[in-house]
Amino acid sequence: MSWLTKTLTSSIGKKVLMSLTGLFLCTFLVVHLVGNLQLFYHDGGYAFNTYAVFMTTFPLIKFISYGNYFFILFHAFWGLYLEFQNRKARPVGYVVTKNQSSFSSRNMAILGTILLVYIVVHMGDFWYKYHNEALPYVEYTENLVSGEVTASEMPEGYSQETKIVQTYDEAAKTKTIIVKDLYTVVSVAFKNILLVVFYVLSMVAVSFHLVHGFKSAFQSLGINHPKYNPLFKFLSVWLFAILVPIGFAAMPLYFYFLK
Ligand code: HEM
């Protein structure tokens, strides 16, 4: 057995793989949140729809996306496997009492499973539709002098393979962009109260999963230093347990109540 295989299959190695994939997914979540904040712009979805084109066509991002799908599956199934192994190793009585460990740390596997279900439903809602279904197109005209954007609906005749068509009118100083209208798909989806409730509850699971997961990843990686631990704790609470879930939950609530 090589040094690498030995390390990765040791009990600490198994946790290191969970930590590294988990931290990658935390980073994805922050980037995803920042990108999706463009849903709040009052521009008829111009920024969000052009951002979606960039995220699905730029080669480096596409490559990272495939890594992301792999890490989601790996993290979920490796986590479940480790949980079953742990349970097998201690079949009788749970010796750690409630006040020695937090709700989050005791329920990481169940919280993670809820998130896996959420991600499958979520990707079916938006990602699958964007890549596989016939979506409407929207045309934006941006005045390059004033920055003003006007949207007109559904120009006819574009095949679903077309991601973006961009033209310039030098004389009128305008740029015209025709893109798939993912913004409208999102806003229509969030008119469904059941989906809104499902999203908001899932963000509670995100919060509990990450408040423990983010800081304990550093412990598993052996990055345990009195100087940095308060920073990890701060980020796990304020960024991952509060800001990220509230930011995501605000999106369905915004479309349901305010659009
Ligand atoms: C609640 C607010 C959210 C909204 C409005 C939203 C919106 C979207 C949209 C429109 C897409 C498809 C476009 C694209 O591929 O970039 C997408 C993809 C995705 N979302 Fe979300 N999302 C939200 C929250 C989340 C959360 C909390 C997670 C993870 C726990 C997540 C995980 C993903 C993944 C893994 C993809 C596929 C990304 C890729 O193709 O690389 N999303 N999301």
PDB file of N, CA, C and O and ligand atoms in Angstrom, residues 28-29 32 36 39 48 51-52 55-56 65 68-69 72 115 118-119 122-123 126-127 130-131 182 186 190 199 203 206 248-249 251-252, ligand 1:
ATOM      1  N   PHE A  28     -17.702  27.098  -2.151  1.00  0.00           N
ATOM      2  CA  PHE A  28     -18.697  27.155  -3.230  1.00  0.00           C
ATOM      3  C   PHE A  28     -19.941  27.908  -2.766  1.00  0.00           C
ATOM      4  O   PHE A  28     -20.490  28.750  -3.491  1.00  0.00           O
ATOM      5  N   LEU A  29     -20.365  27.611  -1.525  1.00  0.00           N
ATOM      6  CA  LEU A  29     -21.609  28.194  -1.029  1.00  0.00           C
ATOM      7  C   LEU A  29     -21.513  29.724  -0.928  1.00  0.00           C
ATOM      8  O   LEU A  29     -22.462  30.434  -1.266  1.00  0.00           O
ATOM      9  N   HIS A  32     -21.584  31.056  -4.461  1.00  0.00           N
ATOM     10  CA  HIS A  32     -22.946  30.883  -4.985  1.00  0.00           C
ATOM     11  C   HIS A  32     -23.875  31.958  -4.404  1.00  0.00           C
ATOM     12  O   HIS A  32     -24.701  32.538  -5.120  1.00  0.00           O
ATOM     13  N   ASN A  36     -25.714  34.851  -6.523  1.00  0.00           N
ATOM     14  CA  ASN A  36     -27.184  34.877  -6.525  1.00  0.00           C
ATOM     15  C   ASN A  36     -27.766  36.160  -5.953  1.00  0.00           C
ATOM     16  O   ASN A  36     -28.944  36.443  -6.160  1.00  0.00           O
ATOM     17  N   LEU A  39     -29.950  38.448  -7.915  1.00  0.00           N
ATOM     18  CA  LEU A  39     -31.408  38.308  -8.063  1.00  0.00           C
ATOM     19  C   LEU A  39     -32.139  39.514  -7.468  1.00  0.00           C
ATOM     20  O   LEU A  39     -33.272  39.806  -7.845  1.00  0.00           O
ATOM     21  N   PHE A  48     -28.280  38.843 -13.368  1.00  0.00           N
ATOM     22  CA  PHE A  48     -28.346  37.426 -12.986  1.00  0.00           C
ATOM     23  C   PHE A  48     -28.277  36.507 -14.207  1.00  0.00           C
ATOM     24  O   PHE A  48     -27.540  35.516 -14.214  1.00  0.00           O
ATOM     25  N   TYR A  51     -24.838  36.527 -15.720  1.00  0.00           N
ATOM     26  CA  TYR A  51     -23.948  35.803 -14.795  1.00  0.00           C
ATOM     27  C   TYR A  51     -24.121  34.291 -14.974  1.00  0.00           C
ATOM     28  O   TYR A  51     -23.149  33.537 -14.998  1.00  0.00           O
ATOM     29  N   ALA A  52     -25.386  33.834 -15.161  1.00  0.00           N
ATOM     30  CA  ALA A  52     -25.652  32.392 -15.344  1.00  0.00           C
ATOM     31  C   ALA A  52     -24.950  31.887 -16.609  1.00  0.00           C
ATOM     32  O   ALA A  52     -24.421  30.773 -16.628  1.00  0.00           O
ATOM     33  N   MET A  55     -21.253  31.534 -15.760  1.00  0.00           N
ATOM     34  CA  MET A  55     -20.994  30.386 -14.875  1.00  0.00           C
ATOM     35  C   MET A  55     -21.119  29.047 -15.602  1.00  0.00           C
ATOM     36  O   MET A  55     -20.565  28.047 -15.164  1.00  0.00           O
ATOM     37  N   THR A  56     -21.881  29.026 -16.702  1.00  0.00           N
ATOM     38  CA  THR A  56     -22.081  27.738 -17.368  1.00  0.00           C
ATOM     39  C   THR A  56     -21.296  27.617 -18.669  1.00  0.00           C
ATOM     40  O   THR A  56     -21.358  26.577 -19.320  1.00  0.00           O
ATOM     41  N   SER A  65     -17.050  23.271 -11.720  1.00  0.00           N
ATOM     42  CA  SER A  65     -18.399  22.743 -11.495  1.00  0.00           C
ATOM     43  C   SER A  65     -18.411  21.220 -11.445  1.00  0.00           C
ATOM     44  O   SER A  65     -19.070  20.630 -10.588  1.00  0.00           O
ATOM     45  N   ASN A  68     -17.172  20.189  -8.307  1.00  0.00           N
ATOM     46  CA  ASN A  68     -18.193  20.460  -7.295  1.00  0.00           C
ATOM     47  C   ASN A  68     -19.209  19.314  -7.202  1.00  0.00           C
ATOM     48  O   ASN A  68     -19.520  18.848  -6.112  1.00  0.00           O
ATOM     49  N   TYR A  69     -19.697  18.839  -8.362  1.00  0.00           N
ATOM     50  CA  TYR A  69     -20.666  17.728  -8.340  1.00  0.00           C
ATOM     51  C   TYR A  69     -20.030  16.502  -7.693  1.00  0.00           C
ATOM     52  O   TYR A  69     -20.655  15.817  -6.887  1.00  0.00           O
ATOM     53  N   ILE A  72     -19.639  16.999  -3.894  1.00  0.00           N
ATOM     54  CA  ILE A  72     -20.932  16.897  -3.185  1.00  0.00           C
ATOM     55  C   ILE A  72     -21.251  15.423  -2.942  1.00  0.00           C
ATOM     56  O   ILE A  72     -21.556  15.007  -1.819  1.00  0.00           O
ATOM     57  N   LEU A 115     -29.538  17.931   3.516  1.00  0.00           N
ATOM     58  CA  LEU A 115     -28.940  18.818   2.505  1.00  0.00           C
ATOM     59  C   LEU A 115     -28.772  18.115   1.164  1.00  0.00           C
ATOM     60  O   LEU A 115     -28.948  18.747   0.117  1.00  0.00           O
ATOM     61  N   TYR A 118     -32.061  18.219  -0.364  1.00  0.00           N
ATOM     62  CA  TYR A 118     -32.283  19.600  -0.817  1.00  0.00           C
ATOM     63  C   TYR A 118     -31.559  19.861  -2.144  1.00  0.00           C
ATOM     64  O   TYR A 118     -32.133  20.410  -3.092  1.00  0.00           O
ATOM     65  N   ILE A 119     -30.300  19.465  -2.221  1.00  0.00           N
ATOM     66  CA  ILE A 119     -29.501  19.760  -3.423  1.00  0.00           C
ATOM     67  C   ILE A 119     -30.083  19.059  -4.651  1.00  0.00           C
ATOM     68  O   ILE A 119     -30.142  19.641  -5.737  1.00  0.00           O
ATOM     69  N   HIS A 122     -33.177  20.968  -5.553  1.00  0.00           N
ATOM     70  CA  HIS A 122     -32.762  22.287  -6.016  1.00  0.00           C
ATOM     71  C   HIS A 122     -32.162  22.244  -7.423  1.00  0.00           C
ATOM     72  O   HIS A 122     -32.503  23.059  -8.286  1.00  0.00           O
ATOM     73  N   MET A 123     -31.309  21.255  -7.664  1.00  0.00           N
ATOM     74  CA  MET A 123     -30.707  21.172  -9.003  1.00  0.00           C
ATOM     75  C   MET A 123     -31.756  20.789 -10.034  1.00  0.00           C
ATOM     76  O   MET A 123     -31.691  21.212 -11.185  1.00  0.00           O
ATOM     77  N   PHE A 126     -33.651  24.217 -10.945  1.00  0.00           N
ATOM     78  CA  PHE A 126     -32.999  25.265 -11.732  1.00  0.00           C
ATOM     79  C   PHE A 126     -31.926  24.748 -12.676  1.00  0.00           C
ATOM     80  O   PHE A 126     -31.961  25.014 -13.870  1.00  0.00           O
ATOM     81  N   TRP A 127     -30.970  24.054 -12.126  1.00  0.00           N
ATOM     82  CA  TRP A 127     -29.836  23.591 -12.944  1.00  0.00           C
ATOM     83  C   TRP A 127     -30.323  22.695 -14.083  1.00  0.00           C
ATOM     84  O   TRP A 127     -29.977  22.897 -15.239  1.00  0.00           O
ATOM     85  N   TYR A 130     -32.292  24.653 -16.689  1.00  0.00           N
ATOM     86  CA  TYR A 130     -31.428  25.547 -17.474  1.00  0.00           C
ATOM     87  C   TYR A 130     -30.674  24.774 -18.552  1.00  0.00           C
ATOM     88  O   TYR A 130     -30.512  25.238 -19.680  1.00  0.00           O
ATOM     89  N   HIS A 131     -30.238  23.577 -18.200  1.00  0.00           N
ATOM     90  CA  HIS A 131     -29.417  22.809 -19.135  1.00  0.00           C
ATOM     91  C   HIS A 131     -30.236  21.941 -20.088  1.00  0.00           C
ATOM     92  O   HIS A 131     -29.761  21.612 -21.160  1.00  0.00           O
ATOM     93  N   LEU A 182     -33.382  32.622 -17.016  1.00  0.00           N
ATOM     94  CA  LEU A 182     -33.365  31.831 -15.785  1.00  0.00           C
ATOM     95  C   LEU A 182     -33.978  32.612 -14.618  1.00  0.00           C
ATOM     96  O   LEU A 182     -34.575  32.033 -13.702  1.00  0.00           O
ATOM     97  N   VAL A 186     -36.629  31.269 -11.815  1.00  0.00           N
ATOM     98  CA  VAL A 186     -36.473  31.364 -10.356  1.00  0.00           C
ATOM     99  C   VAL A 186     -37.677  32.080  -9.743  1.00  0.00           C
ATOM    100  O   VAL A 186     -38.275  31.618  -8.770  1.00  0.00           O
ATOM    101  N   PHE A 190     -40.482  30.390  -7.072  1.00  0.00           N
ATOM    102  CA  PHE A 190     -40.664  30.861  -5.695  1.00  0.00           C
ATOM    103  C   PHE A 190     -42.032  31.507  -5.451  1.00  0.00           C
ATOM    104  O   PHE A 190     -42.240  32.178  -4.444  1.00  0.00           O
ATOM    105  N   TYR A 199     -37.369  25.448   1.057  1.00  0.00           N
ATOM    106  CA  TYR A 199     -36.073  26.141   0.966  1.00  0.00           C
ATOM    107  C   TYR A 199     -35.683  26.746   2.314  1.00  0.00           C
ATOM    108  O   TYR A 199     -34.544  26.625   2.750  1.00  0.00           O
ATOM    109  N   MET A 203     -32.503  25.764   4.788  1.00  0.00           N
ATOM    110  CA  MET A 203     -31.437  26.693   5.197  1.00  0.00           C
ATOM    111  C   MET A 203     -31.167  26.603   6.705  1.00  0.00           C
ATOM    112  O   MET A 203     -30.073  26.910   7.163  1.00  0.00           O
ATOM    113  N   VAL A 206     -28.765  23.882   6.740  1.00  0.00           N
ATOM    114  CA  VAL A 206     -27.446  24.408   6.316  1.00  0.00           C
ATOM    115  C   VAL A 206     -26.757  25.039   7.525  1.00  0.00           C
ATOM    116  O   VAL A 206     -25.586  24.786   7.817  1.00  0.00           O
ATOM    117  N   PHE A 248     -29.474  33.108   1.677  1.00  0.00           N
ATOM    118  CA  PHE A 248     -30.175  32.196   0.767  1.00  0.00           C
ATOM    119  C   PHE A 248     -31.681  32.186   1.045  1.00  0.00           C
ATOM    120  O   PHE A 248     -32.484  32.213   0.116  1.00  0.00           O
ATOM    121  N   ALA A 249     -32.047  32.152   2.335  1.00  0.00           N
ATOM    122  CA  ALA A 249     -33.483  32.078   2.671  1.00  0.00           C
ATOM    123  C   ALA A 249     -34.206  33.338   2.203  1.00  0.00           C
ATOM    124  O   ALA A 249     -35.394  33.302   1.873  1.00  0.00           O
ATOM    125  N   MET A 251     -33.947  34.805  -0.512  1.00  0.00           N
ATOM    126  CA  MET A 251     -34.293  34.783  -1.954  1.00  0.00           C
ATOM    127  C   MET A 251     -35.709  34.256  -2.203  1.00  0.00           C
ATOM    128  O   MET A 251     -36.523  34.957  -2.799  1.00  0.00           O
ATOM    129  N   PRO A 252     -36.032  33.041  -1.748  1.00  0.00           N
ATOM    130  CA  PRO A 252     -37.428  32.595  -1.940  1.00  0.00           C
ATOM    131  C   PRO A 252     -38.428  33.528  -1.262  1.00  0.00           C
ATOM    132  O   PRO A 252     -39.501  33.790  -1.818  1.00  0.00           O
TER     133      PRO A 252
HETATM  134  C1  HEM B   1     -31.978  29.583  -1.799  1.00  0.00           C
HETATM  135  C2  HEM B   1     -31.369  30.286  -2.693  1.00  0.00           C
HETATM  136  C3  HEM B   1     -30.722  29.682  -3.900  1.00  0.00           C
HETATM  137  C4  HEM B   1     -30.984  30.046  -5.186  1.00  0.00           C
HETATM  138  C5  HEM B   1     -31.974  31.106  -5.652  1.00  0.00           C
HETATM  139  C6  HEM B   1     -30.149  29.234  -6.032  1.00  0.00           C
HETATM  140  C7  HEM B   1     -30.143  29.310  -7.418  1.00  0.00           C
HETATM  141  C8  HEM B   1     -29.465  28.457  -8.259  1.00  0.00           C
HETATM  142  C9  HEM B   1     -29.552  28.455  -9.695  1.00  0.00           C
HETATM  143  C10 HEM B   1     -30.416  29.417 -10.505  1.00  0.00           C
HETATM  144  C11 HEM B   1     -28.748  27.475 -10.172  1.00  0.00           C
HETATM  145  C12 HEM B   1     -28.544  27.061 -11.646  1.00  0.00           C
HETATM  146  C13 HEM B   1     -27.608  27.974 -12.370  1.00  0.00           C
HETATM  147  C14 HEM B   1     -26.201  27.544 -12.216  1.00  0.00           C
HETATM  148  O1  HEM B   1     -25.890  26.373 -12.513  1.00  0.00           O
HETATM  149  O2  HEM B   1     -25.392  28.397 -11.781  1.00  0.00           O
HETATM  150  C15 HEM B   1     -28.120  26.846  -9.022  1.00  0.00           C
HETATM  151  C16 HEM B   1     -27.204  25.823  -9.086  1.00  0.00           C
HETATM  152  C17 HEM B   1     -26.713  25.146  -7.977  1.00  0.00           C
HETATM  153  N1  HEM B   1     -27.014  25.380  -6.653  1.00  0.00           N
HETATM  154 FE1  HEM B   1     -28.191  26.869  -5.969  1.00  0.00          FE
HETATM  155  N2  HEM B   1     -29.375  28.401  -5.263  1.00  0.00           N
HETATM  156  C18 HEM B   1     -29.709  28.620  -3.936  1.00  0.00           C
HETATM  157  C19 HEM B   1     -29.171  27.963  -2.825  1.00  0.00           C
HETATM  158  C20 HEM B   1     -28.302  26.879  -2.874  1.00  0.00           C
HETATM  159  C21 HEM B   1     -27.779  26.170  -1.728  1.00  0.00           C
HETATM  160  C22 HEM B   1     -28.068  26.542  -0.275  1.00  0.00           C
HETATM  161  C23 HEM B   1     -27.001  25.163  -2.203  1.00  0.00           C
HETATM  162  C24 HEM B   1     -26.219  24.117  -1.455  1.00  0.00           C
HETATM  163  C25 HEM B   1     -26.525  23.680  -0.237  1.00  0.00           C
HETATM  164  C26 HEM B   1     -27.013  25.237  -3.647  1.00  0.00           C
HETATM  165  C27 HEM B   1     -26.355  24.371  -4.486  1.00  0.00           C
HETATM  166  C28 HEM B   1     -26.334  24.481  -5.874  1.00  0.00           C
HETATM  167  C29 HEM B   1     -25.530  23.628  -6.737  1.00  0.00           C
HETATM  168  C30 HEM B   1     -24.586  22.523  -6.276  1.00  0.00           C
HETATM  169  C31 HEM B   1     -25.767  24.057  -8.054  1.00  0.00           C
HETATM  170  C32 HEM B   1     -25.092  23.539  -9.341  1.00  0.00           C
HETATM  171  C33 HEM B   1     -23.915  24.494  -9.573  1.00  0.00           C
HETATM  172  C34 HEM B   1     -23.059  24.127 -10.759  1.00  0.00           C
HETATM  173  O3  HEM B   1     -23.595  23.788 -11.815  1.00  0.00           O
HETATM  174  O4  HEM B   1     -21.839  24.199 -10.588  1.00  0.00           O
HETATM  175  N3  HEM B   1     -27.807  26.291  -4.025  1.00  0.00           N
HETATM  176  N4  HEM B   1     -28.581  27.442  -7.872  1.00  0.00           N
END
